[in-house]
Every structure is written in C-alpha cells, then in structure tokens.
Short mmCIF file of C-alpha atoms in Angstrom, two decimals:
data_model
loop_
_atom_site.label_atom_id
_atom_site.label_comp_id
_atom_site.label_asym_id
_atom_site.label_seq_id
_atom_site.Cartn_x
_atom_site.Cartn_y
_atom_site.Cartn_z
CA MET A 136 -64.42 6.28 -42.20
CA PRO A 137 -65.01 2.77 -43.26
CA ARG A 138 -64.37 3.38 -46.55
CA LEU A 139 -61.33 4.76 -45.61
CA ILE A 140 -59.73 1.67 -43.67
CA PHE A 141 -60.70 -0.66 -46.39
CA ALA A 142 -58.77 1.53 -48.78
CA ILE A 143 -55.59 1.32 -46.40
CA VAL A 144 -55.93 -2.71 -45.73
CA LEU A 145 -56.38 -3.19 -49.62
CA LYS A 146 -52.81 -1.47 -50.23
CA LEU A 147 -51.39 -2.97 -47.34
CA ALA A 148 -52.49 -6.21 -49.11
CA LEU A 149 -51.53 -5.39 -52.71
CA LEU A 150 -48.37 -4.36 -50.78
CA CYS A 151 -47.89 -7.89 -49.21
CA GLY A 152 -48.80 -10.04 -52.25
CA LEU A 153 -46.21 -7.81 -54.81
CA SER A 154 -43.42 -8.04 -51.89
CA ALA A 155 -44.03 -11.74 -52.13
CA MET A 156 -44.16 -12.34 -55.63
CA ALA A 157 -40.97 -10.04 -55.83
CA GLN A 158 -39.35 -12.19 -53.38
CA GLU A 159 -40.64 -15.75 -55.00
CA ALA A 160 -38.64 -14.27 -58.52
CA THR A 161 -35.45 -13.40 -56.94
CA THR A 162 -35.28 -16.92 -54.74
CA PRO A 163 -34.87 -19.67 -56.95
CA ALA A 164 -37.33 -22.34 -56.08
CA ALA A 165 -36.28 -25.65 -54.51
CA PRO A 166 -35.71 -28.42 -56.89
CA ASP A 167 -38.53 -30.73 -56.81
CA ARG A 168 -37.17 -34.25 -55.31
CA SER A 169 -40.92 -35.76 -54.44
CA ALA A 170 -40.18 -38.12 -57.49
CA THR A 171 -37.50 -39.28 -55.22
CA GLY A 172 -38.68 -39.49 -52.36
CA GLY A 173 -36.42 -36.86 -51.32
CA ALA A 174 -33.23 -38.20 -52.85
CA GLN A 175 -30.77 -36.66 -55.04
CA THR A 176 -31.98 -36.28 -59.12
CA LEU A 177 -30.55 -36.45 -62.23
CA ASP A 178 -29.84 -32.99 -62.52
CA ASP A 179 -27.87 -32.90 -59.06
CA ILE A 180 -25.70 -35.41 -60.35
CA LEU A 181 -25.32 -33.91 -63.30
CA ALA A 182 -24.57 -30.76 -61.67
CA ARG A 183 -22.17 -32.53 -59.58
CA GLN A 184 -20.06 -33.58 -62.47
CA ARG A 185 -19.98 -30.70 -63.90
CA GLY A 186 -18.09 -29.43 -61.07
CA GLU A 187 -21.03 -26.72 -60.36
CA PRO A 188 -22.02 -25.93 -56.45
CA ILE A 189 -24.64 -27.87 -55.35
CA ASP A 190 -26.21 -27.73 -51.54
CA ASP A 191 -26.53 -31.21 -50.59
CA SER A 192 -28.17 -30.51 -47.41
CA PHE A 193 -30.80 -32.75 -48.31
CA ARG A 194 -28.60 -35.38 -47.79
CA SER A 195 -26.31 -34.40 -45.48
CA MET A 196 -28.69 -33.84 -42.66
CA ALA A 197 -31.12 -36.54 -43.16
CA THR A 198 -29.26 -39.17 -41.12
CA GLY A 199 -31.75 -39.78 -38.32
CA ASP A 200 -31.61 -38.66 -34.74
CA PRO A 201 -27.80 -37.44 -33.71
CA ASN A 202 -28.09 -37.95 -30.47
CA SER A 203 -29.18 -41.53 -30.64
CA ALA A 204 -25.93 -42.98 -30.44
CA ALA A 205 -27.57 -46.59 -29.13
CA ALA A 206 -29.88 -46.54 -32.02
CA MET A 207 -26.90 -46.20 -34.22
CA ALA A 208 -24.57 -49.33 -32.73
CA ASP A 209 -27.81 -51.67 -33.52
CA GLN A 210 -27.50 -51.15 -37.11
CA LEU A 211 -23.79 -51.41 -37.35
CA GLY A 212 -23.18 -55.13 -38.67
CA THR A 213 -24.34 -57.51 -41.44
CA LEU A 214 -27.79 -56.13 -42.58
CA GLY A 215 -28.22 -58.67 -45.23
CA GLY A 216 -30.31 -57.32 -48.07
CA GLN A 217 -31.61 -54.65 -46.22
CA SER A 218 -29.25 -51.07 -46.17
CA ASP A 219 -30.14 -48.34 -43.59
CA PRO A 220 -30.03 -44.87 -45.48
CA GLU A 221 -29.53 -42.79 -42.85
CA LEU A 222 -26.84 -44.89 -40.82
CA TRP A 223 -24.90 -44.69 -44.50
CA ARG A 224 -25.74 -41.30 -44.78
CA ALA A 225 -23.99 -40.65 -41.64
CA LEU A 226 -20.76 -42.37 -42.65
CA ARG A 227 -21.06 -40.66 -46.29
CA TYR A 228 -20.50 -37.33 -44.14
CA ASN A 229 -18.55 -38.10 -41.29
CA SER A 230 -21.37 -37.48 -39.13
CA ALA A 231 -22.18 -41.28 -37.63
CA ASP A 232 -21.03 -42.02 -34.11
CA LEU A 233 -18.55 -44.30 -34.37
CA ARG A 234 -16.18 -46.10 -31.92
CA VAL A 235 -12.58 -47.70 -33.17
CA SER A 236 -11.06 -50.01 -30.88
CA ALA A 237 -7.85 -49.28 -33.39
CA GLY A 238 -6.06 -47.02 -36.09
CA GLY A 239 -7.03 -43.82 -34.15
CA GLU A 240 -8.48 -41.07 -36.06
CA VAL A 241 -7.47 -42.09 -39.63
CA ALA A 242 -10.03 -45.33 -38.92
CA THR A 243 -13.20 -43.09 -37.86
CA VAL A 244 -13.70 -42.03 -41.66
CA LEU A 245 -14.89 -44.29 -43.68
CA VAL A 246 -15.79 -42.02 -46.83
CA GLN A 247 -14.39 -38.90 -47.85
CA ASP A 248 -14.83 -37.29 -51.37
CA GLY A 249 -11.16 -36.12 -50.97
CA GLY A 250 -10.20 -39.80 -52.92
CA MET A 251 -12.27 -39.05 -56.43
CA ARG A 252 -10.72 -35.49 -56.26
CA TRP A 253 -7.38 -37.03 -56.19
CA LEU A 254 -7.99 -39.60 -58.23
CA SER A 255 -9.48 -36.85 -61.21
CA VAL A 256 -6.52 -34.19 -60.74
CA ARG A 257 -4.15 -37.02 -60.66
CA GLN A 258 -5.03 -38.53 -64.09
CA ARG A 259 -5.84 -35.66 -66.01
CA PRO A 260 -4.17 -32.16 -65.04
CA LEU A 261 -1.38 -33.58 -63.06
CA ARG A 262 -0.36 -35.81 -66.18
CA THR A 263 -1.34 -33.57 -68.79
CA TYR A 264 0.41 -29.92 -67.84
CA GLY A 265 3.67 -32.11 -65.64
CA GLY A 266 4.44 -34.22 -69.04
CA GLY A 267 3.54 -31.05 -70.85
CA LEU A 268 6.40 -28.85 -69.03
CA LEU A 269 8.83 -31.61 -69.46
CA LEU A 270 8.15 -31.78 -73.05
CA VAL A 271 8.01 -28.00 -73.27
CA THR A 272 11.17 -27.74 -71.75
CA ILE A 273 12.98 -30.26 -74.06
CA GLY A 274 11.64 -28.95 -76.95
CA LEU A 275 12.62 -25.29 -76.16
CA LEU A 276 15.90 -26.26 -75.35
CA ALA A 277 16.19 -28.14 -78.82
CA ILE A 278 15.16 -24.96 -81.01
CA PHE A 279 17.66 -22.85 -78.78
CA PHE A 280 20.35 -25.39 -79.56
CA VAL A 281 19.89 -25.05 -83.23
CA LEU A 282 19.47 -21.00 -83.13
CA ARG A 283 22.10 -20.71 -80.93
CA GLY A 284 24.52 -23.58 -80.71
CA ARG A 285 27.21 -24.53 -78.76
CA VAL A 286 28.90 -21.64 -76.61
CA ARG A 287 32.52 -21.82 -77.30
CA VAL A 288 35.99 -21.23 -75.38
CA ASP A 289 36.75 -17.91 -77.19
CA ALA A 290 40.36 -17.88 -76.37
CA GLU A 291 42.68 -20.41 -77.49
CA LYS A 292 43.13 -23.04 -74.64
CA THR A 293 46.64 -22.67 -72.59
CA GLY A 294 47.00 -25.99 -71.44
CA ARG A 295 46.95 -25.08 -68.10
CA THR A 296 43.84 -26.43 -65.43
CA VAL A 297 42.81 -24.95 -62.53
CA THR A 298 40.75 -27.35 -60.03
CA ARG A 299 37.20 -26.74 -60.21
CA PHE A 300 35.61 -28.54 -57.74
CA ALA A 301 37.33 -31.13 -55.17
CA PHE A 302 36.86 -34.62 -54.79
CA PHE A 303 34.25 -34.30 -52.06
CA GLU A 304 32.55 -31.41 -54.07
CA ARG A 305 32.00 -33.78 -57.03
CA MET A 306 31.00 -36.58 -55.35
CA ALA A 307 28.04 -34.83 -53.18
CA HIS A 308 27.25 -33.10 -56.20
CA TRP A 309 26.76 -36.56 -57.98
CA THR A 310 25.16 -38.40 -55.53
CA LEU A 311 22.39 -35.57 -55.28
CA ALA A 312 21.97 -35.35 -59.17
CA GLY A 313 22.19 -39.21 -59.91
CA SER A 314 19.78 -40.01 -56.78
CA PHE A 315 17.65 -37.00 -58.56
CA ILE A 316 17.51 -38.80 -61.64
CA LEU A 317 16.33 -42.43 -60.09
CA LEU A 318 13.55 -40.30 -58.48
CA GLY A 319 12.31 -38.90 -60.88
CA VAL A 320 12.29 -41.83 -63.41
CA THR A 321 10.60 -43.81 -60.93
CA GLY A 322 7.72 -41.31 -59.98
CA LEU A 323 7.13 -40.65 -63.68
CA LEU A 324 6.82 -44.48 -64.18
CA THR A 325 4.87 -44.87 -61.14
CA LEU A 326 2.32 -41.42 -62.29
CA PHE A 327 2.78 -42.50 -66.14
CA GLY A 328 2.76 -46.71 -65.99
CA ARG A 329 -0.96 -47.18 -66.62
CA VAL A 330 -1.32 -45.19 -69.50
CA ALA A 331 1.76 -45.42 -70.78
CA ILE A 332 3.73 -48.85 -70.12
CA GLN A 333 0.92 -50.92 -69.30
CA PRO A 334 -1.20 -50.89 -72.88
CA LEU A 335 2.13 -51.34 -74.65
CA LEU A 336 3.88 -53.99 -72.51
CA GLY A 337 1.33 -55.33 -70.42
CA LYS A 338 -0.45 -55.40 -66.98
CA GLU A 339 2.22 -57.88 -65.45
CA VAL A 340 5.44 -55.77 -66.81
CA ASN A 341 3.73 -52.43 -65.46
CA SER A 342 3.21 -54.29 -62.38
CA VAL A 343 6.90 -55.25 -61.77
CA LEU A 344 8.05 -51.73 -62.84
CA LEU A 345 5.72 -50.19 -60.55
CA ILE A 346 6.97 -52.44 -57.40
CA GLY A 347 10.61 -51.83 -58.32
CA SER A 348 10.09 -48.20 -58.86
CA LYS A 349 7.97 -47.85 -55.31
CA TRP A 350 11.51 -49.63 -53.49
CA ILE A 351 13.80 -47.84 -55.22
CA HIS A 352 11.51 -44.64 -54.71
CA ASN A 353 11.44 -45.15 -51.03
CA SER A 354 15.42 -46.08 -50.30
CA VAL A 355 16.98 -43.47 -52.79
CA SER A 356 15.26 -40.43 -51.30
CA TRP A 357 17.65 -40.87 -48.22
CA ALA A 358 20.35 -40.39 -50.06
CA PHE A 359 18.77 -37.56 -51.75
CA MET A 360 18.08 -35.93 -48.75
CA LEU A 361 21.32 -36.11 -46.88
CA ALA A 362 22.78 -35.19 -49.99
CA LEU A 363 21.05 -32.03 -50.35
CA ILE A 364 22.10 -30.82 -46.83
CA VAL A 365 25.97 -31.37 -47.41
CA VAL A 366 25.17 -29.25 -51.02
CA PHE A 367 23.62 -26.56 -49.24
CA VAL A 368 26.87 -26.47 -46.43
CA LEU A 369 29.26 -26.42 -49.14
CA TRP A 370 28.09 -23.70 -51.28
CA VAL A 371 25.56 -21.55 -49.75
CA ALA A 372 28.03 -18.86 -48.81
CA HIS A 373 29.28 -19.02 -52.49
CA ASN A 374 25.14 -18.33 -53.63
CA ILE A 375 24.60 -15.63 -51.80
CA PRO A 376 23.16 -12.81 -54.66
CA ASN A 377 25.38 -9.60 -54.94
CA ARG A 378 25.68 -7.08 -57.33
CA LEU A 379 27.67 -8.46 -59.89
CA ASP A 380 24.80 -10.83 -60.50
CA LEU A 381 23.08 -7.89 -62.15
CA VAL A 382 25.32 -7.73 -64.56
CA TRP A 383 25.16 -10.90 -65.42
CA ILE A 384 21.59 -11.25 -65.47
CA ARG A 385 21.78 -8.44 -68.21
CA GLN A 386 24.17 -9.96 -70.59
CA PHE A 387 22.09 -12.80 -69.90
CA GLY A 388 25.95 -14.60 -69.12
CA GLY A 389 27.30 -14.04 -72.62
CA ILE A 390 24.83 -16.94 -73.91
CA VAL A 391 22.92 -14.55 -76.17
CA GLY A 392 25.55 -11.95 -77.05
CA LYS A 393 29.18 -12.49 -76.77
CA LYS A 394 30.26 -10.58 -73.67
CA HIS A 395 30.80 -12.72 -71.08
CA PRO A 396 30.48 -10.69 -67.73
CA PRO A 397 32.66 -11.10 -64.59
CA ALA A 398 32.01 -13.88 -62.08
CA LYS A 399 33.21 -15.53 -59.02
CA LYS A 400 32.84 -19.54 -58.04
CA PHE A 401 29.16 -18.86 -59.41
CA ASN A 402 27.17 -16.89 -61.58
CA ALA A 403 23.96 -15.52 -61.35
CA GLY A 404 22.74 -18.79 -63.58
CA GLN A 405 24.05 -21.14 -60.88
CA LYS A 406 23.43 -19.33 -58.35
CA LEU A 407 19.32 -19.49 -59.57
CA ILE A 408 19.97 -23.30 -60.12
CA PHE A 409 21.27 -23.91 -56.77
CA TRP A 410 18.26 -21.88 -54.84
CA SER A 411 16.20 -23.94 -56.90
CA VAL A 412 17.76 -27.10 -56.14
CA ILE A 413 17.56 -26.33 -52.14
CA LEU A 414 14.16 -24.75 -51.90
CA PHE A 415 12.20 -27.24 -54.17
CA GLY A 416 14.16 -29.84 -53.38
CA ALA A 417 13.52 -29.21 -49.69
CA SER A 418 9.93 -29.14 -49.91
CA ILE A 419 9.98 -32.17 -52.10
CA SER A 420 11.70 -33.74 -48.87
CA VAL A 421 9.45 -32.39 -46.70
CA SER A 422 6.39 -33.62 -48.42
CA GLY A 423 7.96 -37.20 -49.21
CA LEU A 424 8.73 -37.53 -45.38
CA SER A 425 5.15 -36.41 -44.71
CA LEU A 426 4.19 -39.75 -47.53
CA LEU A 427 6.83 -42.49 -46.36
CA PHE A 428 5.46 -41.67 -42.76
CA PRO A 429 1.61 -41.83 -43.45
CA PHE A 430 -0.69 -39.66 -40.98
CA GLU A 431 2.04 -38.57 -39.07
CA LEU A 432 3.37 -35.69 -40.64
CA PRO A 433 0.29 -33.49 -41.59
CA LEU A 434 1.04 -30.26 -43.19
CA PHE A 435 -1.73 -28.69 -45.03
CA ALA A 436 -4.29 -28.15 -42.27
CA LYS A 437 -2.04 -25.58 -40.41
CA THR A 438 -0.51 -24.32 -43.55
CA PHE A 439 -3.86 -23.37 -44.76
CA THR A 440 -4.76 -21.78 -41.38
CA ILE A 441 -1.88 -19.64 -41.59
CA LEU A 442 -2.83 -18.74 -45.25
CA ASN A 443 -5.99 -17.59 -44.91
CA ASP A 444 -5.02 -15.62 -41.24
CA ILE A 445 -3.07 -13.33 -43.79
CA GLY A 446 -5.59 -13.51 -46.55
CA LEU A 447 -3.65 -14.57 -49.27
CA PRO A 448 -6.21 -16.45 -50.79
CA ASN A 449 -8.74 -13.56 -50.68
CA TRP A 450 -5.91 -11.86 -52.57
CA VAL A 451 -6.17 -14.17 -55.59
CA GLY A 452 -9.80 -14.25 -55.23
CA TYR A 453 -10.21 -18.14 -54.22
CA GLY A 454 -11.44 -17.66 -50.93
CA PRO A 455 -10.75 -19.25 -47.36
CA LEU A 456 -8.59 -22.59 -47.80
CA PRO A 457 -10.45 -25.79 -46.18
CA THR A 458 -8.63 -26.52 -42.75
CA ASP A 459 -10.73 -29.44 -41.39
CA LEU A 460 -9.03 -31.87 -43.35
CA ALA A 461 -9.22 -36.00 -43.01
CA PRO A 462 -6.25 -37.45 -42.62
CA GLN A 463 -6.64 -38.82 -45.87
CA GLU A 464 -7.10 -35.70 -47.34
CA GLU A 465 -3.70 -34.78 -45.83
CA MET A 466 -1.75 -37.44 -47.76
CA GLN A 467 -3.95 -36.72 -51.11
CA LEU A 468 -2.66 -33.38 -50.61
CA ALA A 469 0.65 -34.25 -49.89
CA GLN A 470 1.18 -36.01 -53.23
CA LEU A 471 -0.11 -33.86 -54.91
CA TRP A 472 2.46 -31.06 -53.74
CA HIS A 473 5.11 -33.59 -54.15
CA ALA A 474 4.58 -34.33 -57.87
CA ILE A 475 3.86 -30.69 -58.70
CA VAL A 476 6.86 -29.34 -57.14
CA ALA A 477 9.47 -32.14 -58.68
CA PHE A 478 7.83 -31.70 -62.11
CA VAL A 479 9.21 -27.86 -61.91
CA LEU A 480 12.16 -29.07 -60.50
CA MET A 481 12.94 -31.49 -63.57
CA ALA A 482 12.46 -28.94 -65.57
CA ILE A 483 14.88 -26.76 -64.08
CA ILE A 484 17.07 -29.56 -63.96
CA ILE A 485 16.87 -30.41 -67.46
CA ALA A 486 18.07 -26.93 -68.54
CA HIS A 487 21.30 -27.77 -66.24
CA ILE A 488 21.92 -30.87 -67.80
CA TYR A 489 22.11 -28.83 -71.13
CA ILE A 490 23.94 -26.06 -70.15
CA GLY A 491 26.40 -28.56 -68.43
CA THR A 492 26.65 -30.60 -71.63
CA LEU A 493 25.85 -30.02 -74.72
CA GLY A 494 25.05 -26.11 -74.67
CA MET A 495 28.59 -24.83 -72.90
CA GLU A 496 31.96 -26.10 -74.13
CA GLY A 497 34.14 -27.69 -71.01
CA ALA A 498 31.22 -26.98 -68.60
CA TYR A 499 31.07 -30.65 -67.66
CA ASP A 500 34.84 -30.93 -66.72
CA ALA A 501 34.00 -28.81 -63.84
CA MET A 502 32.19 -31.63 -62.86
CA GLY A 503 33.79 -34.58 -64.56
CA THR A 504 37.48 -34.04 -63.27
CA GLY A 505 37.50 -31.22 -61.71
CA GLU A 506 39.69 -29.51 -63.86
CA VAL A 507 39.18 -26.73 -65.66
CA ASP A 508 41.19 -24.79 -68.72
CA GLU A 509 42.36 -21.52 -67.50
CA ALA A 510 40.91 -20.02 -70.89
CA TRP A 511 37.16 -21.45 -70.00
CA ALA A 512 37.61 -20.30 -66.69
CA HIS A 513 38.92 -16.57 -67.46
CA GLN A 514 35.87 -16.62 -69.76
CA HIS A 515 33.12 -17.71 -67.23
CA HIS A 516 34.58 -17.19 -63.96
CA SER A 517 37.02 -14.46 -64.46
CA ILE A 518 37.14 -13.04 -60.54
CA TRP A 519 36.98 -16.52 -59.46
CA LEU A 520 40.56 -17.44 -61.46
CA GLU A 521 41.78 -14.25 -60.08
CA GLU A 522 41.31 -15.51 -56.34
CA VAL A 523 42.70 -18.72 -57.20
CA GLN A 524 45.49 -17.83 -58.95
CA GLU A 525 46.16 -15.24 -55.97
CA LYS A 526 46.41 -18.07 -53.43
CA GLU A 527 48.54 -19.95 -55.70
CA ARG A 528 50.91 -17.59 -55.90
CA ALA A 529 50.89 -16.63 -51.93
CA LYS A 530 52.32 -19.90 -50.97
CA PRO A 531 55.46 -20.01 -52.47
CA GLN A 532 55.83 -16.25 -50.32
CA GLU A 533 54.50 -18.31 -47.55
CA ALA A 534 56.59 -21.13 -47.65
CA GLY A 535 59.77 -18.41 -47.72
CA ALA A 536 58.43 -16.81 -44.84
CA THR A 537 58.54 -20.18 -42.78
CA ALA A 538 61.61 -21.48 -43.88
CA ALA A 539 63.28 -17.82 -42.95
CA GLU A 540 62.05 -18.44 -39.66
#
C-alpha cells in the first residue's frame, strides 16, 4: 500500500512538472527590465518605432496611488531640477487627477500620442500617395490625349446655337470651380510648402505663402460651400440616374468608339462628376467646418461607434475602431480626412477640366458663353436638344393662341 501511494504521488508530481514546463514554453517570458529599474528598455523603444504592439502597462500602471488627489496636487508646480516620474507617467497616460479653471475638456489633455501619429501620416503617406494620385491622373490624361486625340464634332457646324446654360447657372459653376481651385492650391501649399518651397525659396517666402494660404483657405471656403448648395439645387433633378446612362457607359460616351449615345441635359459621365462633387464636397465641407471651429464639432468618435455597431471594421479585418478620442485626436482625424477626400476630388476635377478644355471640341463653350452649336448638342445631348427645340416650336403656337383669345 505505501508503494502504491508513493507511485501515485510521483506521477502527479511529474504531471505537474510537465504542465509547468509546457506553460513556460508557450507563454513568452516577460522582458527583463531589471537593468532599467522597471523602465522601458531599448527593445521596447525599437519595437515601438517599428510599429509593433507592446504591452506598456509597466509604465501606464506605475502612477502611484490614483486616490491620493492631495498628494498629486502637492506635486504640481515648479519642481526645479527634480522630476516625479509617477506624476509624469500619469500625465502621459491621461490618468492624473487634474483640475483646470478654464479650457474645458481640451485643457485636461496635456500629453497625447495622436499628435505624433498625425504628423507621421501627414509627412509620409499623405504627401506621397496624395501627390502621387494627382501626378498619375495628369500622366494618364496626357497619354490618353496622345492616343485618342481631341473628340471632334462629327458633323459640320450649323452656325445656329442653342442656350446650354443660363447666366446664373454659369456663375454658380464658376464660383464653385474657382473657389475649389483656390482651396486646392492653398491646401497643397500648406502640405508641401516645407518640403517643396522652403528649400528653394527660403523660410521667409514659405512663411508668407503659408500665412496667405491660411487666410485665403478659410475665407474662400464659405463661397465654396454656398456654391455647392446652389449647384445641387439647380441640377439635382437633371442628375438622377436612368436607363440611358447604361447605354452611355457601355459605349463610354463615344470617347473611345465612334458612336455618341443619346443623352438628356447631363450624360452618365457628367452625372458621375456631379455626384462626386456633391458628396465629396459635402464631406470636405463638414470636416472643414470642424476645423474652422476647433473642438466644437467632433465627428469621429460617434461615427466610429456606429461603424463598430454595424460590424464594418470586422468585415475588413481591422477590428473595432477607437471611440474614446481626445479632443485633439478629433481635430487630427478631421484634418487627415479633409485632406484625403480633397485629394480624391482634385483628381476627379482634373479629369473634368481635361474633358471641358482639351479633351472635347466645343465643350468649353457650354460654360464659357453658355451657347453651343446645334451640331455639338445633337452629337452629345440629342434628347436634350430635341426637348429644347420642341419648346421653341411651341412658343409661337402659344403666342398665337393667346393673341386669338
């Protein structure tokens, strides 16, 4: 009997020992921070610079007694050559019990990581991919022009014109277009000034350009938003998709082939431009308003909450989006979103400018004088031309009927 008990105890000991060894093999050992007194090591710093996730609870949790508000208050002030690491870690991780007399929630955040992430994205991906998008767009349009050439009017011009856009429509269009160009140029100067202008012309010139760009950008934005609303009201009824758009898309508007599909006042390509301007322009305007009135119009925490609720981040394998954002992070995200959407819209508008000038004969007249030749109108907007001509023929009949009465 004693031998049996001894054998059972021995087996249990062996099993426990093997289990502990297996656990040690599968669980990574905690980093040895004895040389730094528990502070971060060089490996921690290098991992963070590589963008690898690290467990920094050894820092974020080492903030002393969180319930000792009096002790924390005693530490605030001029410390001379001394520094309390627990105080600064609490400030670093936004867990200090601070009381501010002015500034609201914004003033309680003294240190936040979002600023460095914002700066990194702004300096590298935003400049690289945003600028690259514009250059690639211009390059592709240049290649297309060389291969295809200008879209000419097939039939001989009639010399008779028809009013394409009234004066008020053209003014709304040019107000929107002119303000967007100014906003785009000043935005590019702000983003690329330090790397493109300052090395060539110096800091003083770059400073003057940036100050002027800021004033123009903030002022002209109101004209852009007003014109965007007017253009939407004027043309939304003409830009509702219909079956004719499918025919236009299938034939690519006659730009690649020789056939020019029938269209009403706006064809499928113009409708795509219209809705891109309205939707992207509205998004730019909302984020711009958030930047014009800092900390008054937070957009992203609530948006991320909605996206998390419907599970969209999980669908793309990203995981839940952060919903606990500092006020400064809201502004940083608004600035990045503002710039990204603006780059996309600038690329679309560059293509629109190409079609309206070099790409198509007679297209500029529609927004220049408002009058287009009937041959051009029949080639590109035949259904709209028939409707206009029908109205013109009906006017004498209506006038005659009125005189007879």
